[in-house]
XYZ file of C-alpha atoms in Angstrom:
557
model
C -59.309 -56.568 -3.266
C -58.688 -53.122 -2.512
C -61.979 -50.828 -2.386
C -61.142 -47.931 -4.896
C -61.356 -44.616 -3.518
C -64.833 -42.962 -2.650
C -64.416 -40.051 -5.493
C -67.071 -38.095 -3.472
C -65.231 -37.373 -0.103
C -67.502 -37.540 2.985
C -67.412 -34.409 5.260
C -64.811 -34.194 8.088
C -65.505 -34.385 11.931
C -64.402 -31.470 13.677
C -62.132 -32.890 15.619
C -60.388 -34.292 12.204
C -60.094 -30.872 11.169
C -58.380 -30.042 14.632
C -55.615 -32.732 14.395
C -54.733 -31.636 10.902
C -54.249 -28.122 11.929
C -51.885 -28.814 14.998
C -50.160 -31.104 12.681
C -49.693 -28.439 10.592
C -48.479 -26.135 13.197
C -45.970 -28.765 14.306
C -44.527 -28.675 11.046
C -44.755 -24.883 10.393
C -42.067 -24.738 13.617
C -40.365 -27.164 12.947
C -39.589 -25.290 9.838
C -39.027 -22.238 11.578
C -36.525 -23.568 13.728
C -34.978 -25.065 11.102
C -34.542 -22.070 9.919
C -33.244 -20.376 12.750
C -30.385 -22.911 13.093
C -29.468 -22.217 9.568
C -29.998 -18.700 9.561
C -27.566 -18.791 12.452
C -24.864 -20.962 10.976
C -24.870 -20.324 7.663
C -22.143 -18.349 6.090
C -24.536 -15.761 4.115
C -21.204 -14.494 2.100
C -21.202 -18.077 0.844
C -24.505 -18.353 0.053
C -25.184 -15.612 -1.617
C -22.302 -13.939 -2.770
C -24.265 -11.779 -5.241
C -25.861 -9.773 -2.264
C -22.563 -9.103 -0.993
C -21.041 -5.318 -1.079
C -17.892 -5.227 -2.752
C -14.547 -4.848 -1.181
C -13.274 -2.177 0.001
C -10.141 -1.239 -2.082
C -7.231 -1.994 -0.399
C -5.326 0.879 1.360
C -2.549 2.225 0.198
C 1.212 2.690 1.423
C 3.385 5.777 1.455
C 5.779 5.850 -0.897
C 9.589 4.841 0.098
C 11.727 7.505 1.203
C 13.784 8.648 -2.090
C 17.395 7.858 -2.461
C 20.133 10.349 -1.295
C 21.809 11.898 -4.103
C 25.351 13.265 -4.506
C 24.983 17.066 -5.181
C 26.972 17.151 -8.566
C 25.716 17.758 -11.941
C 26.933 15.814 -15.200
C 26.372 16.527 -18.863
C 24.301 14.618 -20.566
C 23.125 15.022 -24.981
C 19.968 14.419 -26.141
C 19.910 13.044 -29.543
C 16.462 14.097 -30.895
C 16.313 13.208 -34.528
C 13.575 14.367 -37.441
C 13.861 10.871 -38.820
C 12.616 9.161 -35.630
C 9.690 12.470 -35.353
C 8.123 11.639 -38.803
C 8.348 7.387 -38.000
C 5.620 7.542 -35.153
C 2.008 8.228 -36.523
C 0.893 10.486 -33.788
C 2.935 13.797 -34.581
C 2.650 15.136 -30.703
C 3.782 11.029 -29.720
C 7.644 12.206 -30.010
C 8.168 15.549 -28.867
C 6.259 14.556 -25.453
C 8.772 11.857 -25.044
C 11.838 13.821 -25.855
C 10.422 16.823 -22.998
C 9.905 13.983 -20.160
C 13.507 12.724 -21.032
C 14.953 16.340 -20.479
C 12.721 16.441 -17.542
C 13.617 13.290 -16.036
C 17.649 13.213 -16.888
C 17.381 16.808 -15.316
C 16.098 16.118 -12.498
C 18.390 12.941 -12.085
C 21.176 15.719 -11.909
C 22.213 16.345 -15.869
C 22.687 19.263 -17.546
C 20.974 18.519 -20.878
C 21.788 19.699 -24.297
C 20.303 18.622 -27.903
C 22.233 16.714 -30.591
C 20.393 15.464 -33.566
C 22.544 13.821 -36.434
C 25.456 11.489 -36.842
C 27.726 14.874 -36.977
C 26.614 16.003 -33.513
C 27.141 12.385 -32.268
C 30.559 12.265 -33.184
C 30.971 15.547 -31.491
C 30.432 13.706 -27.716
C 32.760 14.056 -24.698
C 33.625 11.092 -23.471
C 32.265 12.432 -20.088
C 28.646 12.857 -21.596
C 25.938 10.950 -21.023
C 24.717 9.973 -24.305
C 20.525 10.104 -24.321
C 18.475 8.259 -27.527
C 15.595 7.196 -26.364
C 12.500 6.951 -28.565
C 14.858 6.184 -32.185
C 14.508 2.584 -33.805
C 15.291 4.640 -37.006
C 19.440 5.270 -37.153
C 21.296 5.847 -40.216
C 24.927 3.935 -40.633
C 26.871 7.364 -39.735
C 24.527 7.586 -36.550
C 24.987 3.723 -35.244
C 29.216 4.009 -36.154
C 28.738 7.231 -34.094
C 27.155 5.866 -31.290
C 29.381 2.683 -31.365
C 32.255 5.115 -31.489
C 31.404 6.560 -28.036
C 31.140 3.458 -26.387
C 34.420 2.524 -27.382
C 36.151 5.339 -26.269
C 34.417 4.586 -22.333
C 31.384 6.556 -23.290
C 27.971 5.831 -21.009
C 24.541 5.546 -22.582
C 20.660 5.707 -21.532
C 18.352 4.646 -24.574
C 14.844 2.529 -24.483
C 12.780 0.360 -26.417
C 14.077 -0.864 -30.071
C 16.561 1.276 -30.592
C 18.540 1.160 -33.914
C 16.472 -1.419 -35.404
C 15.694 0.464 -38.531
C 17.952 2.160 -41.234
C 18.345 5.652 -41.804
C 14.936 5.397 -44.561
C 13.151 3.700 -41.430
C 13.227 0.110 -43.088
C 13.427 -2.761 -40.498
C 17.331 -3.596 -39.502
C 16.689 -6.579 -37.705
C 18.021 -5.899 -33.291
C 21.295 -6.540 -33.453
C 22.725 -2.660 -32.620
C 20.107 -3.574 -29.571
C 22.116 -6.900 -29.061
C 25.127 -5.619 -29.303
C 24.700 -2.492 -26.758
C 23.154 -4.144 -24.151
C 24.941 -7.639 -24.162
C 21.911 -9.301 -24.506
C 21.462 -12.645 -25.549
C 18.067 -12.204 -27.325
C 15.369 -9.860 -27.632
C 11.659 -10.234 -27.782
C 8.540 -7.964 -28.022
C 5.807 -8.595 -25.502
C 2.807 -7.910 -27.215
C -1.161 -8.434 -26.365
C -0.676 -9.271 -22.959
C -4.108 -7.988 -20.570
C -1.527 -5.926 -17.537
C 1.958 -5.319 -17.883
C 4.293 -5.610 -14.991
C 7.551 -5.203 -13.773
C 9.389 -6.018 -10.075
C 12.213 -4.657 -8.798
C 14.679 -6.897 -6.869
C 16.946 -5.647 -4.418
C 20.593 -4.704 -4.646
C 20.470 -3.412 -8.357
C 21.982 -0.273 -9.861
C 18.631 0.868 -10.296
C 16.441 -0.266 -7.057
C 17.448 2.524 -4.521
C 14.569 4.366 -3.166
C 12.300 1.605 -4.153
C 11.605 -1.118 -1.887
C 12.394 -5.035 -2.620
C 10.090 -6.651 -5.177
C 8.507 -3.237 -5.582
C 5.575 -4.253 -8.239
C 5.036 -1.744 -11.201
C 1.988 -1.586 -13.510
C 2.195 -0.103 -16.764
C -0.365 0.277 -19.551
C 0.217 -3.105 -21.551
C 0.880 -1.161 -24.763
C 3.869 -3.363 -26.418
C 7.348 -3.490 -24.979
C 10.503 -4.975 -25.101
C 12.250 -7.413 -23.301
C 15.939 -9.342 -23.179
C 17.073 -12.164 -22.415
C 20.313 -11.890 -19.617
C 21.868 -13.629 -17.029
C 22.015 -12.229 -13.609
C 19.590 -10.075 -11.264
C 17.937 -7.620 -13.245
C 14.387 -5.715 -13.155
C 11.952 -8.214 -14.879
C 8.655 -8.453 -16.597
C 6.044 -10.272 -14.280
C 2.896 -11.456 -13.333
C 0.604 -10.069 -10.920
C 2.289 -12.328 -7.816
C 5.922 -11.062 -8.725
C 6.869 -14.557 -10.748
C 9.224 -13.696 -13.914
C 6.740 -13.562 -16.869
C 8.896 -14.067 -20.244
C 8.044 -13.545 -23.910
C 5.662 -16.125 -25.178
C 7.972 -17.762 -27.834
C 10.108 -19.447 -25.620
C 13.396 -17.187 -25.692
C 12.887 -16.445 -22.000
C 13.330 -13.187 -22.288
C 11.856 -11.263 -19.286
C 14.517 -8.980 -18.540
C 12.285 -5.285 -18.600
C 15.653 -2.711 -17.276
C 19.325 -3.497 -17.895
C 22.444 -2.033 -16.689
C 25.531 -3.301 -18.029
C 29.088 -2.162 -18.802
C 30.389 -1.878 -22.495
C 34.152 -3.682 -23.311
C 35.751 0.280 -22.780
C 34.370 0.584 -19.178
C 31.394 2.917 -19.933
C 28.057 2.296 -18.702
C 24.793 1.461 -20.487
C 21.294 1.768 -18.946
C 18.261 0.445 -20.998
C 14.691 0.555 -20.519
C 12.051 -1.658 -22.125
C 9.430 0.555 -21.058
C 8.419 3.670 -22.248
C 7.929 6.993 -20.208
C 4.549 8.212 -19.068
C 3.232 4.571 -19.160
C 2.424 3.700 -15.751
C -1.503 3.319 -14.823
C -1.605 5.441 -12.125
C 0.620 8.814 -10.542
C 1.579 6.387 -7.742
C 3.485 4.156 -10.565
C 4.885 6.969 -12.560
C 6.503 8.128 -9.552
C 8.001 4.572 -8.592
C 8.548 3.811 -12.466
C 10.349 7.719 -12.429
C 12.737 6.476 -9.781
C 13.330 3.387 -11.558
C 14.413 5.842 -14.454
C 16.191 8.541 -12.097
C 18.570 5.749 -11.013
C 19.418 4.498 -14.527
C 20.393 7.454 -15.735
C 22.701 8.926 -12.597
C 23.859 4.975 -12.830
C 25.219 5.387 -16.104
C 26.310 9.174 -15.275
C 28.692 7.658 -12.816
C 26.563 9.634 -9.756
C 26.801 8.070 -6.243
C 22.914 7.569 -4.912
C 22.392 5.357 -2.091
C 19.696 4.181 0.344
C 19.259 1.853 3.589
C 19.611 -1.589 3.228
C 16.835 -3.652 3.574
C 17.565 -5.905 6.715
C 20.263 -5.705 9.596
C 23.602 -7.115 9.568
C 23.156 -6.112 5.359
C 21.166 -9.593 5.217
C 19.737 -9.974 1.651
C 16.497 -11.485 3.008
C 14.309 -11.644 5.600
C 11.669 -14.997 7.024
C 9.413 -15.118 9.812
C 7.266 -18.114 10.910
C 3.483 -16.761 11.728
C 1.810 -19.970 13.120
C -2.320 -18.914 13.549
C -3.753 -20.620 16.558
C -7.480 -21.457 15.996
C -9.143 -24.941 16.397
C -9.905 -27.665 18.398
C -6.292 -28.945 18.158
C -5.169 -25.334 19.236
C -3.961 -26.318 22.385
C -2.102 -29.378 21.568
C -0.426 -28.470 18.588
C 0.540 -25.013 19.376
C 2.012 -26.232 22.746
C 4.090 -28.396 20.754
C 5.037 -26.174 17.869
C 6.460 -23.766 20.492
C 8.507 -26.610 22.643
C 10.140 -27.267 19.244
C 10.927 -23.631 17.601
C 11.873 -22.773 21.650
C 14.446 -25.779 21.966
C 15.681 -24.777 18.203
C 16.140 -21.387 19.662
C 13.958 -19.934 16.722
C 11.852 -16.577 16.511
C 8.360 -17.418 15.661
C 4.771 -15.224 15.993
C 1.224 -16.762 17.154
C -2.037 -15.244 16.534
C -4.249 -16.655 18.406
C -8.164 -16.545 18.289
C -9.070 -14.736 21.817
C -12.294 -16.847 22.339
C -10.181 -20.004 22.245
C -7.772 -19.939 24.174
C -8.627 -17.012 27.248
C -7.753 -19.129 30.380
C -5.443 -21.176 29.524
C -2.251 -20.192 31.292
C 0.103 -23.163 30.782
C -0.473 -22.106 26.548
C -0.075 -18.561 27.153
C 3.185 -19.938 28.765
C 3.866 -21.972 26.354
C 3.514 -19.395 23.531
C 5.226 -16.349 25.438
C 8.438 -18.098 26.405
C 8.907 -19.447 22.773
C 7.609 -15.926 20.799
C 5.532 -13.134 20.838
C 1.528 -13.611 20.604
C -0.337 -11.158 18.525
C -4.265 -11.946 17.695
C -6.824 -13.446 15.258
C -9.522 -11.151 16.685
C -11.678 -12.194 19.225
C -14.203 -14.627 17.215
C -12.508 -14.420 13.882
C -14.738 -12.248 12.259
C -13.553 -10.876 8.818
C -12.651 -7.130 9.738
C -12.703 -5.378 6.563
C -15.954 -3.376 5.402
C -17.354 -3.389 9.081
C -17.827 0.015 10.295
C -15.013 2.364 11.983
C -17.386 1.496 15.649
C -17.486 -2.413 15.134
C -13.755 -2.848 13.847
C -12.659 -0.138 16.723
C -14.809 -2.425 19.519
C -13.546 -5.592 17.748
C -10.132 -5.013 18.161
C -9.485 -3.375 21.394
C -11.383 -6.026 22.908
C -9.125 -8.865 21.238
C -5.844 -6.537 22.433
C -6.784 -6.526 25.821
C -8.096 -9.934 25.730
C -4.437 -10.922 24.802
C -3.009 -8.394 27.365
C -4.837 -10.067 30.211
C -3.936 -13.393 28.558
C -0.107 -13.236 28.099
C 0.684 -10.342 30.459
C 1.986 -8.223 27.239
C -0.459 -6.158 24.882
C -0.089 -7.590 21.288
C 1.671 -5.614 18.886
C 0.613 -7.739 15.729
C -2.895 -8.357 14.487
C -3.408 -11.216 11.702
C -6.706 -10.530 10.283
C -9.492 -13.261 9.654
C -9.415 -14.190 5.769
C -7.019 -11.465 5.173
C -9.448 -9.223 5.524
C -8.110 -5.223 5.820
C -9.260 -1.895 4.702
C -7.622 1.718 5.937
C -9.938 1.313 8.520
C -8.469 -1.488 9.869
C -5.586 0.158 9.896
C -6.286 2.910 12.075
C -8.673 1.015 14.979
C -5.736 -1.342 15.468
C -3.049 1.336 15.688
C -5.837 3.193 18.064
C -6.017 0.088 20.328
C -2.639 -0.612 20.515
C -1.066 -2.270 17.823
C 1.577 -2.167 15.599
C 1.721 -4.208 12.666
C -0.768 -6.704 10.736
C 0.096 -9.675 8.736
C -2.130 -10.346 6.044
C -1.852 -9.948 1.852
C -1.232 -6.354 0.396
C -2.364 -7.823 -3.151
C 1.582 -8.205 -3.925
C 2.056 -4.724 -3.987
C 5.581 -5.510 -3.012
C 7.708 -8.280 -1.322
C 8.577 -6.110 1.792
C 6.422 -4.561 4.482
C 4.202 -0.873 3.540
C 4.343 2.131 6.146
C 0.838 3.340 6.287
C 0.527 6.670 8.069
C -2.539 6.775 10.432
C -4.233 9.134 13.597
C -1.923 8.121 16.446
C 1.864 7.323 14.221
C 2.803 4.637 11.485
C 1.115 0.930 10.753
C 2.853 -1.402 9.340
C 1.520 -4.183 6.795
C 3.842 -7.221 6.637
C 2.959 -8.934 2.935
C 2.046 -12.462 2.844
C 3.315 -13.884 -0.571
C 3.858 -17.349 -0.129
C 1.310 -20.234 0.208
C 0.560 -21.120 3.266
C -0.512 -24.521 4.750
C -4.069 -24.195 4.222
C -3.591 -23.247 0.604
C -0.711 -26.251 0.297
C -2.818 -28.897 2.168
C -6.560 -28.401 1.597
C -6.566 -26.644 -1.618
C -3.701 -27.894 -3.946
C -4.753 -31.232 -2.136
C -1.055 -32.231 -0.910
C -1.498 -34.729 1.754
C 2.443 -35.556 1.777
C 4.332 -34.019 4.498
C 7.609 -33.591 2.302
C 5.269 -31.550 -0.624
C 4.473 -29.170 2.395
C 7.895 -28.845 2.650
C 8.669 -28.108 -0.870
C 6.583 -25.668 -1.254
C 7.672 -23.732 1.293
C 10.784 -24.119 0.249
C 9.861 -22.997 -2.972
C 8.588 -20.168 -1.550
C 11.337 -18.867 0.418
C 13.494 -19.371 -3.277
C 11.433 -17.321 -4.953
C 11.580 -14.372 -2.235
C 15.494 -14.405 -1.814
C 15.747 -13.933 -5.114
C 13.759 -10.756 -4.814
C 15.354 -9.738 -1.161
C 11.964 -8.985 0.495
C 10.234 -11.082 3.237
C 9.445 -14.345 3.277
C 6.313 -15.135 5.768
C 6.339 -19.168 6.410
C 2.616 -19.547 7.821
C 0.305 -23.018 9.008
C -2.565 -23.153 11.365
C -2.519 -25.250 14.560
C -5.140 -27.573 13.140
C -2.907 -28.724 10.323
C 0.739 -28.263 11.501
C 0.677 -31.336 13.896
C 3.400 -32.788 15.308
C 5.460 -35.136 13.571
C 6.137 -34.542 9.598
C 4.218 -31.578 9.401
C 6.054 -29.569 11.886
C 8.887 -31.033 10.882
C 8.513 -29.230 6.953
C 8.512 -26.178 9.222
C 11.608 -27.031 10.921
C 12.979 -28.097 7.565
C 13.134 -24.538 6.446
C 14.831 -23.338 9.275
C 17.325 -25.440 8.395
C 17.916 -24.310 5.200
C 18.762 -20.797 5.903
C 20.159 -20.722 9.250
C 23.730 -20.222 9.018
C 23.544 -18.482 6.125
C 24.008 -14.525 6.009
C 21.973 -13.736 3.545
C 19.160 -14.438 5.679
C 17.595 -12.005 8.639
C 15.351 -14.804 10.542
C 13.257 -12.542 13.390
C 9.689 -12.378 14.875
C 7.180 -10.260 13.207
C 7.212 -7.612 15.836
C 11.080 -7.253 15.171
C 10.380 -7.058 11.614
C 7.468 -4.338 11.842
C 9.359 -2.372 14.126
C 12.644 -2.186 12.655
C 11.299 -1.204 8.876
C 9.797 1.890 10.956
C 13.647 2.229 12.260
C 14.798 2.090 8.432
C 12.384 4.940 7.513
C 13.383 7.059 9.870
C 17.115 7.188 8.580
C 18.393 10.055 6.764
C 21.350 9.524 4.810
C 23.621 12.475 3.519
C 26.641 12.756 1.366
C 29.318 14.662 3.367
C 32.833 16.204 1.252
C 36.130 14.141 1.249
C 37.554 14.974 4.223
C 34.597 16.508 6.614
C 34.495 15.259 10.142
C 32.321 12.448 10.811
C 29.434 13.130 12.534
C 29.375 11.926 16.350
């Protein structure tokens, strides 16, 4: 049997006391150690994301050039009613609307006068612009009035819910709204949390704003139709249609259509004076500016987007990083090279200095921009550190390649205005990474030493496709990118197809890249180039000036 315990413990030798204490000691650095290695490897952002600083805000662009106008005036009345004064509780609510429509349909070129019953309706010019915005109170005399106009070719710029109360203000129901606008139903958009709308390319109303242009507005309630065709839409935050919640699919937010006579009608389901900040108004002004000259019948024009008037523009950005960097990304370029299609690496510095035959590889099939030396996130690092940082990884792919970089992908995405600058100061030209879906198309930032360019990431890449949606399947991979490049034709901005070397292998994988190649090529619509082509030519596009000259005038030489 087992001798219980002795429950008065015996004093200790020394030497007892002397093992225990190096034993101690062993353990104490073997702790420390531990936590050295950890300390070292440990992603602290990760661990502790409470301690982090936040973000920097994003920098932001310079507005698009405006559109050039036709110098000509037109007339436009301004029906400004009592009845539609007295139906809005806030008695100032009303007059400030009518003042920013004079404002804004003068400065869109009209020369503005006020009409304010059914009698100074049927008074109109077929020539004038007819203005209502702000009324969902009309009286029978004032609806046959306005219907009058537009049967005799008349244009007309109106907002919200108009007409759909009587002359006593008693709900109507939306048909006048309907009936105006050719819609096929209507829908208010009420308690949403932010309130957006995108602008597509190629509409009556996008010049001067570029494609999938984002616009936040105060989400106070608004209107929206439901129309076939390309229109400006209500959206999300990531530029995806948004429609009412009742299932009409209504999402159309600005409409410009043509009535049975010929005239023009431009309608607005926003309101004036709504956007959340001055850099909104002035894009959700333009939006305005162009829907009025629109339905004036006055030329405005701007660049198009893309050369050769393509509608749309890709670019394959493949991020070199990994173990299976060299492999991969040796093969990736022996495919796009024998396809004879443009296509950008970044490539991690520290990974691949020394290797010639990839540099070689890489260079003969694209250009080669950089990850950074080390792929360290950029973005809240000081103006010394990010300055250092990325000179370094320039030259690093100078003496690599033979050719400075002009493109700069940034670790995690990561980019703040000083990014901007210390990349333009070592050299560079352009970076790749998300500009929180600002827009579809690339931002001009204006920095010490000339422009930087930000190329928008919208769709999913590989990493997002693969390792966080889980989609093992090749072909998936493939739809969603295909998916993706939909979604951005329909807008006309840039579609960025991007995978990492260490999950694009070759086989099916590379194939889903090749597999949207091979649904736009041959098609015109489409502008496929390399990201330095892309960067460089939007600067190009900015620099245009474009000016109306008389009938007749020499062309210019």
């Amino acid at each position: 049997m087992r001798p219980r315990r002795d429950p008065v413990p015996r004093a200790r030798e020394a030497w007892w006391w002397l093992g225990g204490l190096l034993t101690l000691g062993l353990v104490a650095a073997g702790v420390v150690a531990a936590g050295v290695a950890l300390w070292e490897n440990i992603d602290m952002r990760q661990l502790a994301p409470a301690l982090q600083a936040p973000p920097p805000p994003p920098p932001t662009p310079e507005l698009p050039p405006p559109p050039a106008r036709m110098a000509a005036s037109f007339d436009v009345a301004l029906f400004d009613s009592e009845r539609n004064r007295a139906y809005f509780p806030d008695a100032d609510f009303h007059p400030a609307q009518m003042r920013r429509w004079r404002s804004l349909a003068e400065q869109a070129g009209g020369v503005v006068r006020t009409v304010s019953d059914a009698a100074g309706l049927r008074g109109l010019a077929p020539d004038e612009v007819l203005l209502i915005p702000e009324s969902p109170c009309l009286s029978a005399g004032e609806r046959g009035a306005v219907e009058d106009h537009l049967e005799r070719g008349g244009s007309l710029v109106t907002n919200w819910a108009l007409g759909v109360r009587d002359g006593s203000c008693s709900w109507r129901g939306w048909d006048m709204l309907l009936t105006v606008t050719g819609a096929e139903a209507v829908r208010e958009l009420t308690g949403r949390p932010a309130l957006y709308l995108t602008v597509p390319a190629g509409l009556a109303t996008s010049p001067g704003l570029d494609p999938g242009t984002r616009v936040e507005v105060r989400p106070d309630p608004a209107v929206a139709l439901r129309m076939p065709g390309a229109r400006i839409y209500w959206s999300d935050w990531a530029l995806n249609p948004w429609p009412d919640d009742d299932g009409a699919g209504a999402d159309v937010a600005v409409s410009t259509t043509r009535s049975g006579a010929g005239g023009r009608v431009s309608w607005f389901g926003v309101r004036t004076g709504q956007a959340v900040s001055d850099r909104e108004q002035a894009l959700l002004e333009r939006v305005f500016h162009n829907g009025i000259r629109w339905a004036a019948g006055a030329p405005h024009a701007a660049p198009t987007p893309w050369p050769e008037a393509a509608r749309t523009a890709l670019l394959f950005a493949i991020e070199v990083e990994g173990e299976a960097a060299y492999r991969n990304a040796a093969d990736i370029a022996s495919a796009f090279q024998a396809d004879d299609l443009p296509i950008s690496f970044f490539a991690v510095s520290r990974l691949v200095e020394g290797d010639e035959a990839l540099a070689e590889a890489l260079s003969a099939a694209g250009e080669v921009g950089t990850q950074t030396v080390d792929h360290t996130p950029l973005a809240g690092l000081t103006a010394q550190d990010q300055r250092i940082r990325l000179r370094r990884s320039w030259s690093d792919i100078e003496e690599w390649t033979g050719l400075g970089p002009a493109g700069l992908r940034p670790p995690e995405e990561s980019v703040d205005a000083v990014t901007l600058e210390a990349w333009r100061r070592a050299g560079g030209r352009y970076i790749l990474a998300s500009n929180e879906a600002r827009s579809a198309s690339p931002e001009i930032h204006d920095v010490d030493g000339g422009p930087m360019v930000l190329l928008p990431r919208l769709m999913k890449d590989d990493y997002t496709i693969i390792v966080r949606d889980i989609t093992l399947r090749s072909r998936t991979l493939a739809e969603a990118y295909l998916a993706g490049t939909k979604k951005i034709r329909a807008i006309g901005g840039l579609a960025v197809v991007a995978g990492h070397t260490q999950i694009i292998e070759p086989g099916a994988r590379l194939q889903a890249l090749r597999s949207v190649a091979d649904s736009v090529r041959g098609h015109d619509v489409w502008w496929i180039a390399e990201a330095r082509d892309v960067a460089l030519g939007w600067v190009d596009r900015a620099r245009v000036t474009l000016a109306w000259a008389p009938r007749g005038a020499p062309e210019a030489e």
